[in-house]
PDB file of C-alpha atoms in Angstrom:
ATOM      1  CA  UNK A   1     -16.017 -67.520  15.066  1.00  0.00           C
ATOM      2  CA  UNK A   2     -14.460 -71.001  15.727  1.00  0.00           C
ATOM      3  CA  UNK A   3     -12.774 -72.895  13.112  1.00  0.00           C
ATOM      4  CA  UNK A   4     -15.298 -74.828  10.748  1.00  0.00           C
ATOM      5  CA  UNK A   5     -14.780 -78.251  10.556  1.00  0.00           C
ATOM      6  CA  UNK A   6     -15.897 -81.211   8.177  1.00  0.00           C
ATOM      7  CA  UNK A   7     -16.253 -84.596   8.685  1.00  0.00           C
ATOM      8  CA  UNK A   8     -14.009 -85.477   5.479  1.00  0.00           C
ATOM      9  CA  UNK A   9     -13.376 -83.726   2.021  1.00  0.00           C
ATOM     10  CA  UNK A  10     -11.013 -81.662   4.061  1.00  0.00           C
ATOM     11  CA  UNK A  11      -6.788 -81.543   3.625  1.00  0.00           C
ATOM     12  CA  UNK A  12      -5.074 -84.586   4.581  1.00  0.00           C
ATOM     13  CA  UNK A  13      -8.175 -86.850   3.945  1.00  0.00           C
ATOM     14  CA  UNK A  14      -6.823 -90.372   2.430  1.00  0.00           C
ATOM     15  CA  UNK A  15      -7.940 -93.022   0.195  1.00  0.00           C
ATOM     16  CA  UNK A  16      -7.679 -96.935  -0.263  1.00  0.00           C
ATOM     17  CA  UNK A  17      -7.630 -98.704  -3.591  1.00  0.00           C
ATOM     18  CA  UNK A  18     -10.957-100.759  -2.296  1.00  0.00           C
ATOM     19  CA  UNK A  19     -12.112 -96.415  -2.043  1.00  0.00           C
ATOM     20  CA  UNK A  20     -10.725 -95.822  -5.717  1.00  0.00           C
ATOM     21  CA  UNK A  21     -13.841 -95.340  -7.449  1.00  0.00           C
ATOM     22  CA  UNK A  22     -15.116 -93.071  -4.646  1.00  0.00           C
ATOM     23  CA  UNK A  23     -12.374 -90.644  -4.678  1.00  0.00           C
ATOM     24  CA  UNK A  24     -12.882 -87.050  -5.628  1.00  0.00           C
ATOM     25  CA  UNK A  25      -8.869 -85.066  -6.234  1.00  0.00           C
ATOM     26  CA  UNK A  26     -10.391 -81.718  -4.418  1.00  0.00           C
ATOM     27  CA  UNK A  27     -10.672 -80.647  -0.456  1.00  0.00           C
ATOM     28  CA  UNK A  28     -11.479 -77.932   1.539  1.00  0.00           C
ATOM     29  CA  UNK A  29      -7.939 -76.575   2.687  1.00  0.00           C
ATOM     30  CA  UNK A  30      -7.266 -74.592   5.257  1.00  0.00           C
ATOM     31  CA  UNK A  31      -7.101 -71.504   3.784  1.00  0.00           C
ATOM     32  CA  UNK A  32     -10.378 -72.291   2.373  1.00  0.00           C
ATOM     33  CA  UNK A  33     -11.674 -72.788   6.295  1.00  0.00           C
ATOM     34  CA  UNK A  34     -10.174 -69.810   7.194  1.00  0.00           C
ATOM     35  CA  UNK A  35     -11.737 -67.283   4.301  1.00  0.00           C
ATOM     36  CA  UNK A  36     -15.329 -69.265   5.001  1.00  0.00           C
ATOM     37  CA  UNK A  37     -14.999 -68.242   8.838  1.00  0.00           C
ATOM     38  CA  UNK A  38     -14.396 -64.345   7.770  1.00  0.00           C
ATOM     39  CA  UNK A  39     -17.435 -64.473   5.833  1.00  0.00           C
ATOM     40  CA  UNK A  40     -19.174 -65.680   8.630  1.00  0.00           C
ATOM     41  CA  UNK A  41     -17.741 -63.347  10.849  1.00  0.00           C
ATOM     42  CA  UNK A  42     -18.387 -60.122   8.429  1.00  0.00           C
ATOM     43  CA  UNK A  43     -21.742 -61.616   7.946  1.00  0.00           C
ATOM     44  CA  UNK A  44     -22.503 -61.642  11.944  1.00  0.00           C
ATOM     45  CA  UNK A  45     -22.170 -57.507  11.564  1.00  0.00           C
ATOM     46  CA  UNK A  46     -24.525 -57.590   8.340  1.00  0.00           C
ATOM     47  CA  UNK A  47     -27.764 -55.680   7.602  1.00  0.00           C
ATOM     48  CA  UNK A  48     -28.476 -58.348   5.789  1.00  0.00           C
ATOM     49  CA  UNK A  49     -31.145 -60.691   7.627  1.00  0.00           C
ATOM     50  CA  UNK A  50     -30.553 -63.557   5.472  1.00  0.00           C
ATOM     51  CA  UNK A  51     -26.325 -63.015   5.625  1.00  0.00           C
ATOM     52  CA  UNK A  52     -27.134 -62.710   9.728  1.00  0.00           C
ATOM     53  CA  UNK A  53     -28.953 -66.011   9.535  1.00  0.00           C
ATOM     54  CA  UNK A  54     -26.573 -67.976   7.931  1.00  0.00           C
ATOM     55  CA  UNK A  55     -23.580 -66.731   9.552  1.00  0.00           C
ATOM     56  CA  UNK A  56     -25.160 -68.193  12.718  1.00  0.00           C
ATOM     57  CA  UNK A  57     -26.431 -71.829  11.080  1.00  0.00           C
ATOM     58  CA  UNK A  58     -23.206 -73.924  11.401  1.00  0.00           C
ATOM     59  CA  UNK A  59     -22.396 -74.395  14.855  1.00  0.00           C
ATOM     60  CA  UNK A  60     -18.952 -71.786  14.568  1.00  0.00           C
ATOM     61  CA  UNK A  61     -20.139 -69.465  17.177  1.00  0.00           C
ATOM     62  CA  UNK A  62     -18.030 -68.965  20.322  1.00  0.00           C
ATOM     63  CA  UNK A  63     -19.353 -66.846  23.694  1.00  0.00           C
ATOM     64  CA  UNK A  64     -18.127 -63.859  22.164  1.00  0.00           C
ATOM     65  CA  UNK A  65     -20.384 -64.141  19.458  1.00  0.00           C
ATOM     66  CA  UNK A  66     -23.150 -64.422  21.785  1.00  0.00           C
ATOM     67  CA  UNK A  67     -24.013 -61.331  23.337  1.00  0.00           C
ATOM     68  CA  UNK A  68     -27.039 -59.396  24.114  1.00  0.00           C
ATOM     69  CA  UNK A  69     -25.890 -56.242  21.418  1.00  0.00           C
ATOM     70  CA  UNK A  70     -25.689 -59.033  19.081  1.00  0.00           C
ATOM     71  CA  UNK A  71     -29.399 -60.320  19.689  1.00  0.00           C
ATOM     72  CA  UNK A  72     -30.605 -56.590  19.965  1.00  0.00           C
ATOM     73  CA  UNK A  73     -28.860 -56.028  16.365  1.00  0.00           C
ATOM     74  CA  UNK A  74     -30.626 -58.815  15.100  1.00  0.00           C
ATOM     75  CA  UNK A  75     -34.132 -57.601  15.876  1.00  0.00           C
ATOM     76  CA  UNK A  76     -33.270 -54.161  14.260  1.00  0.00           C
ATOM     77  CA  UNK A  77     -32.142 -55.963  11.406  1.00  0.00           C
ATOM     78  CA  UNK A  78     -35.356 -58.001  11.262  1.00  0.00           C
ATOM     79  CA  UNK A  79     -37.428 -54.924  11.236  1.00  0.00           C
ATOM     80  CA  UNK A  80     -35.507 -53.101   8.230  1.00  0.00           C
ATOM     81  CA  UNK A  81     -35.723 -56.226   6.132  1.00  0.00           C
ATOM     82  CA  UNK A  82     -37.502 -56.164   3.412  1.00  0.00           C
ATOM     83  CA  UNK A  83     -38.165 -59.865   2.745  1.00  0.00           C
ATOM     84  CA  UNK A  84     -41.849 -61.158   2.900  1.00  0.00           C
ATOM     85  CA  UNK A  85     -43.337 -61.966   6.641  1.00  0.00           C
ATOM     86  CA  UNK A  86     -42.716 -65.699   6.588  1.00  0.00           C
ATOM     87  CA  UNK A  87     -38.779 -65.716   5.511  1.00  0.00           C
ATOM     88  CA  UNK A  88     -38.223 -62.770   7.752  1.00  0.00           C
ATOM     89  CA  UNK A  89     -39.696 -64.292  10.954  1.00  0.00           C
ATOM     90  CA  UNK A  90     -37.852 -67.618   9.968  1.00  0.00           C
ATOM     91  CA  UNK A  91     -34.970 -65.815   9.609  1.00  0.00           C
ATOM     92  CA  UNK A  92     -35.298 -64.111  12.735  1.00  0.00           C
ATOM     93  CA  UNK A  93     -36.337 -67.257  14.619  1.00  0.00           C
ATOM     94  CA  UNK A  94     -33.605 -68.876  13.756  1.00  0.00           C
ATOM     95  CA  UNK A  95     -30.708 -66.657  14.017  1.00  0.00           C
ATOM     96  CA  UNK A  96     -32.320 -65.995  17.877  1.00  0.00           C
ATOM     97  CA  UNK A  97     -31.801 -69.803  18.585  1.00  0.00           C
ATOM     98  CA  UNK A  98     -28.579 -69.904  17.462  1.00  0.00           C
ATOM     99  CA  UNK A  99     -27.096 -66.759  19.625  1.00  0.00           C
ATOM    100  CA  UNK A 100     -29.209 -68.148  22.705  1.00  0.00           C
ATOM    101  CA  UNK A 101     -30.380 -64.868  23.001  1.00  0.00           C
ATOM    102  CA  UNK A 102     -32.287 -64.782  26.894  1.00  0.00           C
ATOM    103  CA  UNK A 103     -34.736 -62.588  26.168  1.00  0.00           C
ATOM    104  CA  UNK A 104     -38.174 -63.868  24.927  1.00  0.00           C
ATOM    105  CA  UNK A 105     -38.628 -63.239  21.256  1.00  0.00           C
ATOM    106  CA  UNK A 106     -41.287 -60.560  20.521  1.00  0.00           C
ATOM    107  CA  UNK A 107     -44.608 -62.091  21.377  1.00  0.00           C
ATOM    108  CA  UNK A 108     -45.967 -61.042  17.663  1.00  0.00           C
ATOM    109  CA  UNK A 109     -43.578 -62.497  16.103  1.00  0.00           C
ATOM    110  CA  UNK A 110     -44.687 -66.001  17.650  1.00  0.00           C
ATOM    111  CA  UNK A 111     -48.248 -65.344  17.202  1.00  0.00           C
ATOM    112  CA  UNK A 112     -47.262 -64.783  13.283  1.00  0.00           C
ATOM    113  CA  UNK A 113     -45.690 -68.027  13.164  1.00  0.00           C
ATOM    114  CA  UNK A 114     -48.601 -69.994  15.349  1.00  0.00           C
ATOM    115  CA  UNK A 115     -51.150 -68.450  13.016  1.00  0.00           C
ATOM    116  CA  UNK A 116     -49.731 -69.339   9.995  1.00  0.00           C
ATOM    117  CA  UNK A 117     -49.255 -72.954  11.158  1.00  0.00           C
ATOM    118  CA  UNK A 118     -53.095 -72.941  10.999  1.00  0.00           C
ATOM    119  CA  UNK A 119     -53.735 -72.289   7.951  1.00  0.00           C
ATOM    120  CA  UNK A 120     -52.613 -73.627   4.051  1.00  0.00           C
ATOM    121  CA  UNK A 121     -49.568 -71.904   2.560  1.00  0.00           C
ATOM    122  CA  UNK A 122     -49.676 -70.876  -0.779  1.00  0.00           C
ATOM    123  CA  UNK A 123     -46.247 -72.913  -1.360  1.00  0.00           C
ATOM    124  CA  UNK A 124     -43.886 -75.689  -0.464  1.00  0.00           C
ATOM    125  CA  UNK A 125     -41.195 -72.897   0.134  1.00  0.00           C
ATOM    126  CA  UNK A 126     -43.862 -71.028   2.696  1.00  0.00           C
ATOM    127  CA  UNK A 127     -44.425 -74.400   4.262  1.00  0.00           C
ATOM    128  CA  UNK A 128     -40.777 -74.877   5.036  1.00  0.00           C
ATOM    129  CA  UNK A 129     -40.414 -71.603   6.509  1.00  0.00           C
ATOM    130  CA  UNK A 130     -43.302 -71.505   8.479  1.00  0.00           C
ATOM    131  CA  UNK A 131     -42.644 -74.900   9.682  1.00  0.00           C
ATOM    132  CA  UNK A 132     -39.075 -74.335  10.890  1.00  0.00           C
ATOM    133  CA  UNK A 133     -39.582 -70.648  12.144  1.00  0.00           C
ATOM    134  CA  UNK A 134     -41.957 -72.726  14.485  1.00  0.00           C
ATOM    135  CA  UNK A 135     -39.443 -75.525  15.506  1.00  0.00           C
ATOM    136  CA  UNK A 136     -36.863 -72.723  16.090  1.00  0.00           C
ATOM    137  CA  UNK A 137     -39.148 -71.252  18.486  1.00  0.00           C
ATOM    138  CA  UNK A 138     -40.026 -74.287  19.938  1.00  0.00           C
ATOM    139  CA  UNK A 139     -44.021 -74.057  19.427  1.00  0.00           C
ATOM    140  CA  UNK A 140     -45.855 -77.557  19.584  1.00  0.00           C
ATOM    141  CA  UNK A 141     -46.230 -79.223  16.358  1.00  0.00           C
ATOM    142  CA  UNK A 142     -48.484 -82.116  17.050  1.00  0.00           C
ATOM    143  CA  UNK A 143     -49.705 -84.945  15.260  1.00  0.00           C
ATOM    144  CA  UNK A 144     -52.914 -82.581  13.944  1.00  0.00           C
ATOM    145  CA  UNK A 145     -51.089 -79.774  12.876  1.00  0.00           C
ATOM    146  CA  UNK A 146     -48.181 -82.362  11.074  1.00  0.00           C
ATOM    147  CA  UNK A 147     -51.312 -84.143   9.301  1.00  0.00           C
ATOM    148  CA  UNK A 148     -52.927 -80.631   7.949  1.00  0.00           C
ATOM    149  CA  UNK A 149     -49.377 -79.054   7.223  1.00  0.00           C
ATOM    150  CA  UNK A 150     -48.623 -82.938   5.069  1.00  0.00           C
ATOM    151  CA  UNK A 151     -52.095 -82.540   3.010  1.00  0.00           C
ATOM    152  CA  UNK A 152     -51.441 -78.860   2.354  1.00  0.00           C
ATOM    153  CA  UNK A 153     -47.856 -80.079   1.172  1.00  0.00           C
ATOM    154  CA  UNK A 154     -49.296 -83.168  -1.054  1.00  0.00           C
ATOM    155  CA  UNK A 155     -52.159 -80.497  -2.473  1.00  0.00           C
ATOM    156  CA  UNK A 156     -49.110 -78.018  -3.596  1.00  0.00           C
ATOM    157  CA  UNK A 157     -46.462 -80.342  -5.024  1.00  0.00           C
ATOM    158  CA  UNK A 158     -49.063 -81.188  -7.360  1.00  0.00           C
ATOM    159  CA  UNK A 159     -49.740 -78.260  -8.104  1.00  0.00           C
ATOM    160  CA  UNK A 160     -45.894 -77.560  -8.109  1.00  0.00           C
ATOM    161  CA  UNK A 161     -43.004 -79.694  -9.226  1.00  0.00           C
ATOM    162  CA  UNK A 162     -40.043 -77.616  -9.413  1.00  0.00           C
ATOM    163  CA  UNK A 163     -37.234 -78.788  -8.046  1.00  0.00           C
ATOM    164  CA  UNK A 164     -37.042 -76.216  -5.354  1.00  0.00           C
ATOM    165  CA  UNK A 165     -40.610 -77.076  -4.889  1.00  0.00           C
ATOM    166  CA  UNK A 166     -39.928 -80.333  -3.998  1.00  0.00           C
ATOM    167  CA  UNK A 167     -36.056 -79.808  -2.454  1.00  0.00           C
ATOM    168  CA  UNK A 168     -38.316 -77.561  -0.031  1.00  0.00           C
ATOM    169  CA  UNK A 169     -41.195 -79.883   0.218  1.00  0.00           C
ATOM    170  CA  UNK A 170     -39.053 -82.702   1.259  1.00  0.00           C
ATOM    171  CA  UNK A 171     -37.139 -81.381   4.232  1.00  0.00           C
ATOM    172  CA  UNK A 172     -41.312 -80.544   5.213  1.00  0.00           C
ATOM    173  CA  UNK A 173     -41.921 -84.163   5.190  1.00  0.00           C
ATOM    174  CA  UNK A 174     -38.699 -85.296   6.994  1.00  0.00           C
ATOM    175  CA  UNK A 175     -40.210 -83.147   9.729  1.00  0.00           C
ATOM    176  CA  UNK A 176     -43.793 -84.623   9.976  1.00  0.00           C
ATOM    177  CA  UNK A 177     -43.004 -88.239  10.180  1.00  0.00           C
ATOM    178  CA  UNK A 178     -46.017 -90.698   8.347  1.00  0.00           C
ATOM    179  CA  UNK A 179     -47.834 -87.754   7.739  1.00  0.00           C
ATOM    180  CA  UNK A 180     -45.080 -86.399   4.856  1.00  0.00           C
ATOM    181  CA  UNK A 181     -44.243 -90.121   3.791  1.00  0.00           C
ATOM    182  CA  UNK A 182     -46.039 -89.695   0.781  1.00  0.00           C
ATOM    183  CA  UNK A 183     -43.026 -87.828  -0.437  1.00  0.00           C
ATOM    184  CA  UNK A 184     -40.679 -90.027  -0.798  1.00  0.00           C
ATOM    185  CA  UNK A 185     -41.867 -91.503  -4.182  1.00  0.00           C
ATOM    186  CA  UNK A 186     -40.959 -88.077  -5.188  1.00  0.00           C
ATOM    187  CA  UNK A 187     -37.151 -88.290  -4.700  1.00  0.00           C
ATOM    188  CA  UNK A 188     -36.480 -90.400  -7.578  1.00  0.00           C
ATOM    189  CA  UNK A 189     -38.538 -87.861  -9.862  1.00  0.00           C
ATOM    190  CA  UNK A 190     -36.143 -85.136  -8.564  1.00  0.00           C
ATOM    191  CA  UNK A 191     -33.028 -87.243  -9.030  1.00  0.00           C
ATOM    192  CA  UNK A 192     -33.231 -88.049 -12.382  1.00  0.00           C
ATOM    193  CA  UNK A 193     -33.676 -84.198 -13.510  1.00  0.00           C
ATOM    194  CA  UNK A 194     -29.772 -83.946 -12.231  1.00  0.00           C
ATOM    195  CA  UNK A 195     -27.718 -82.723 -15.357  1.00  0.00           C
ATOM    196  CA  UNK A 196     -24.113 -84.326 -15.890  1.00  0.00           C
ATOM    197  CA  UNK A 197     -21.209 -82.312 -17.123  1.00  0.00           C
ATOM    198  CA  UNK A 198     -18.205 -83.802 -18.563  1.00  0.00           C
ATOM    199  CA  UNK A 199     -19.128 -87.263 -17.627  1.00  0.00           C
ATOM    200  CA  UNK A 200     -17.913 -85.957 -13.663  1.00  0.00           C
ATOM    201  CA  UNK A 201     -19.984 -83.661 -12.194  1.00  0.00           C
ATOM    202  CA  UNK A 202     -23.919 -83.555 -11.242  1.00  0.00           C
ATOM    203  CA  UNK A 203     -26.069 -80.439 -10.798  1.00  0.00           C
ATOM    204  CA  UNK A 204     -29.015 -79.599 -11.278  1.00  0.00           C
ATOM    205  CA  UNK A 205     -30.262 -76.499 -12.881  1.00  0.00           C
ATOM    206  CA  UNK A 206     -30.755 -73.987 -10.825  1.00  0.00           C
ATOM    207  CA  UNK A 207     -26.967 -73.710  -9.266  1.00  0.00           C
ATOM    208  CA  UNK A 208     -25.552 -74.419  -6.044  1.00  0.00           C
ATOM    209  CA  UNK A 209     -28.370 -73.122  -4.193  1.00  0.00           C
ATOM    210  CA  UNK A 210     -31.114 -76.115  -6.019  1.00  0.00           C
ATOM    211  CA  UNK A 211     -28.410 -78.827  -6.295  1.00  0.00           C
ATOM    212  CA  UNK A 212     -27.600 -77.766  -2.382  1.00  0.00           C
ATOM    213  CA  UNK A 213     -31.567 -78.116  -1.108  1.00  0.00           C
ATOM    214  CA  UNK A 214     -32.153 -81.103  -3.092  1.00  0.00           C
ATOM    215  CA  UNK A 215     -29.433 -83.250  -1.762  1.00  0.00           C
ATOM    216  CA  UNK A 216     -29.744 -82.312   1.865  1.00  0.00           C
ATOM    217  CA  UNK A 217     -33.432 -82.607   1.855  1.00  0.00           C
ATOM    218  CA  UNK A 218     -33.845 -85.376   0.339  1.00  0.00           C
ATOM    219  CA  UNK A 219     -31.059 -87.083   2.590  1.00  0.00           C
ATOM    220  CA  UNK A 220     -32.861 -86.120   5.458  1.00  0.00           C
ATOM    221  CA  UNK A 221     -36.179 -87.581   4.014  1.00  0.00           C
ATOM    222  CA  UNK A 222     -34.724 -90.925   3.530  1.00  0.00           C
ATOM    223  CA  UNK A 223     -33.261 -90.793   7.102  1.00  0.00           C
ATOM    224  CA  UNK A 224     -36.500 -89.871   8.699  1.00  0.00           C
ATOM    225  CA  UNK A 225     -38.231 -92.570   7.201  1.00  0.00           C
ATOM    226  CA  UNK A 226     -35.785 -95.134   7.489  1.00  0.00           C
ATOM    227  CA  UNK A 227     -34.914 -95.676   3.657  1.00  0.00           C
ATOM    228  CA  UNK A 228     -31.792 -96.381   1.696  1.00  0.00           C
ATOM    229  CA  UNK A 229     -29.903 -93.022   0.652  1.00  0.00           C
ATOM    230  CA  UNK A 230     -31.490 -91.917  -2.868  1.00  0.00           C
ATOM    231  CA  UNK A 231     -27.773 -91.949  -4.829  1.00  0.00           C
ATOM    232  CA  UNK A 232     -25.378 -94.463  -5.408  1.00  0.00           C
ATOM    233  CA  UNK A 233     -21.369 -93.770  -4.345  1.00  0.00           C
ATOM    234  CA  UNK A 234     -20.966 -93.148  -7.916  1.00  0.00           C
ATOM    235  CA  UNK A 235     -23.391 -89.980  -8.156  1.00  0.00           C
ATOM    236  CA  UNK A 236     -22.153 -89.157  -4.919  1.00  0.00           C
ATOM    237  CA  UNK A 237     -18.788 -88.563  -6.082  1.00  0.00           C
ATOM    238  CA  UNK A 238     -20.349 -87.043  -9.241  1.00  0.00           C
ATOM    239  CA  UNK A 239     -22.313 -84.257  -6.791  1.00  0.00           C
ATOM    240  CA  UNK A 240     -19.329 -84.210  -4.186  1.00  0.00           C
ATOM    241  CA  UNK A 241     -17.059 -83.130  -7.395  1.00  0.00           C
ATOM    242  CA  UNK A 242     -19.734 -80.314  -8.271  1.00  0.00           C
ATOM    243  CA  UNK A 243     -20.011 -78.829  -4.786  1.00  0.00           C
ATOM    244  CA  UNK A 244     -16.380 -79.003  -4.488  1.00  0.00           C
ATOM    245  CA  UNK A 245     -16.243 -77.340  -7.519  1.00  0.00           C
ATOM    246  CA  UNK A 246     -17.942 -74.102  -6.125  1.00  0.00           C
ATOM    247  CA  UNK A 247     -15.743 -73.769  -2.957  1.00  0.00           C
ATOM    248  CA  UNK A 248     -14.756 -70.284  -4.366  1.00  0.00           C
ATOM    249  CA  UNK A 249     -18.412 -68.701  -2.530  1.00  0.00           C
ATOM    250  CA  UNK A 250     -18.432 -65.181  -0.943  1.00  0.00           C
ATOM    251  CA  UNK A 251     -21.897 -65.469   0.954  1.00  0.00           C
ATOM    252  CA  UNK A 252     -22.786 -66.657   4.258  1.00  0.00           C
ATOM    253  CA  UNK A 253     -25.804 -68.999   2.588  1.00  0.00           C
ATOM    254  CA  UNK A 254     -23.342 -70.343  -0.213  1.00  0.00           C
ATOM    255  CA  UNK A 255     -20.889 -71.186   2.557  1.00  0.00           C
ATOM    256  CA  UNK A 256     -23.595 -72.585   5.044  1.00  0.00           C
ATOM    257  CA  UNK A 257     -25.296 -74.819   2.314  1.00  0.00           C
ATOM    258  CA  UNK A 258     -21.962 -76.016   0.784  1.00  0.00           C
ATOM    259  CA  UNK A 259     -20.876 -77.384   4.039  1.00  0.00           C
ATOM    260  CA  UNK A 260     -23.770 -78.722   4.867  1.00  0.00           C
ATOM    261  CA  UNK A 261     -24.285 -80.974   1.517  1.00  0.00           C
ATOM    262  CA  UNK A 262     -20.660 -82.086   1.640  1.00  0.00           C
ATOM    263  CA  UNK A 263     -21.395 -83.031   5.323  1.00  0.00           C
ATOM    264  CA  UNK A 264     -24.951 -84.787   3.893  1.00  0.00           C
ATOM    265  CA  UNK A 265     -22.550 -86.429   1.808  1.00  0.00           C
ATOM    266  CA  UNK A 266     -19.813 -87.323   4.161  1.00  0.00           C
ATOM    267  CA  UNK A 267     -22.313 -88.781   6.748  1.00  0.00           C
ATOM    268  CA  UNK A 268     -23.220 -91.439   4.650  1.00  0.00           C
ATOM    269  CA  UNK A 269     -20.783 -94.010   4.948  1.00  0.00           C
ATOM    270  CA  UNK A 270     -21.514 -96.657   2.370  1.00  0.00           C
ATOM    271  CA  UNK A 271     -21.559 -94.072  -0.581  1.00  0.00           C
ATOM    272  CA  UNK A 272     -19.179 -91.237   1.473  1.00  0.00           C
ATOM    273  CA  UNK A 273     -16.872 -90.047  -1.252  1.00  0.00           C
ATOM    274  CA  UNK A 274     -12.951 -89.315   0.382  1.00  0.00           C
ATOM    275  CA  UNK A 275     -10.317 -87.749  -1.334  1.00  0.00           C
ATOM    276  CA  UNK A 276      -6.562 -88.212  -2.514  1.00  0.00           C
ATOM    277  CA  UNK A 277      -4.648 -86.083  -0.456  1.00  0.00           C
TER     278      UNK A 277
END
């Protein structure tokens, strides 16, 4: 595995005083870095589909990592899992992108994931999988198919307004353009469900794994459709301080989604929080 790196929140960021009230007083260190690249690396070798996922999702692999045992491991994997169709073939999809395994993925396997493209999910979370399995694999997703996928999507978050509901609804809509717009008026509604502890952090309820989701979607939702980020610099700090908070995680996924919402969070420069080294 390659070293992970962050944009900033890492050792020897810096701060200004006109950056005062955006500074949080943690980092990822390097020994931090380091452990997160063992779990990684221990999670490569898992029989864990999910762990073998993530451990793959951050852009740390080097040629040794991909070999042809390792995308033959992943398919046994994949059939001993016992997670339901949709996760497992997004899972699978995935994971087989990211080792840039040559052979073709098992023709079923794509079938699965073009058939259930053409039909309604049951749920915002089956949505997202389905949806991404299929951009992993690189199936066409055209205008049609983005327009039934966004009504199926409106149908269910009204049906549905959970948080992870939505946090999965809106990395959907980032990914069907006008079609998921509608959306959008739902950030806000999500935002203000964030709980505040000790006056520093926000979370929401739910963990690291909601508060995670939320952010990144929702980030990603704004970008797509060209609208201002849905936080201020102060909240930002406020979330920044949370996930910053939980940089003590032992599994692939709470590794891969920490970095990634710090990186959400880094990316944006007019609210980016930075840190007093």
């Amino acid at each position: 595995m390659k070293a992970i790196a962050l944009l900033l929140l890492v050792a020897g960021c810096w701060a200004s005083v006109a950056l005062s009230a955006r500074t949080v007083s943690k980092y990822i260190t390097a020994q931090d870095q380091d452990r997160y690249g063992k779990i990684f690396a221990e999670g490569l070798k898992s029989t864990d589909l999910q762990a073998v996922y993530f451990s793959t999702a951050n852009g740390g692999l080097s040629a040794a990592d991909k070999t042809a045992e390792a995308c033959k491991r992943l398919v046994t994997v994949y059939g001993e899992s016992k997670l339901n169709d949709y996760e497992r073939n997004f899972y699978l999809a995935g994971a087989w992108k990211n080792l840039a395994c040559k052979e073709a993925i098992a023709g079923k396997v794509k079938d699965a994931v073009k058939g259930s493209l053409a039909k309604d999910a049951g749920s915002a979370q089956e949505i997202y999988f389905n949806l991404f399995a299929a951009k992993a694999l690189g199936l066409a997703i055209d205008d049609a198919v983005k327009a039934q996928v966004g009504k199926n999507l409106q149908a269910l978050l009204k049906k549905d307004d959970t948080l992870n509901s939505l946090g999965h609804g809106f990395a959907v809509a980032a990914e069907i353009g006008a079609s998921g717009a509608f959306a959008f008026d739902r950030v806000e509604e999500a935002f203000v469900q964030a709980d505040e502890v000790d006056g520093k952090m926000l979370q929401f309820e739910g963990g690291l794994s909601i508060t995670a989701l939320v952010v990144n979607s929702a980030f990603k939702l704004a970008s797509s459709l060209k609208k201002p980020v849905p936080i201020n610099a102060e909240q930002a700090v406020k979330f920044a301080t949370y996930f910053l908070s939980r940089t003590s995680v032992q599994t692939p996924k709470g590794v891969s989604i920490l970095l990634e919402a710090l990186n959400t969070l880094t990316a944006e420069k007019t609210i980016a929080p930075v840190c007093i080294a």
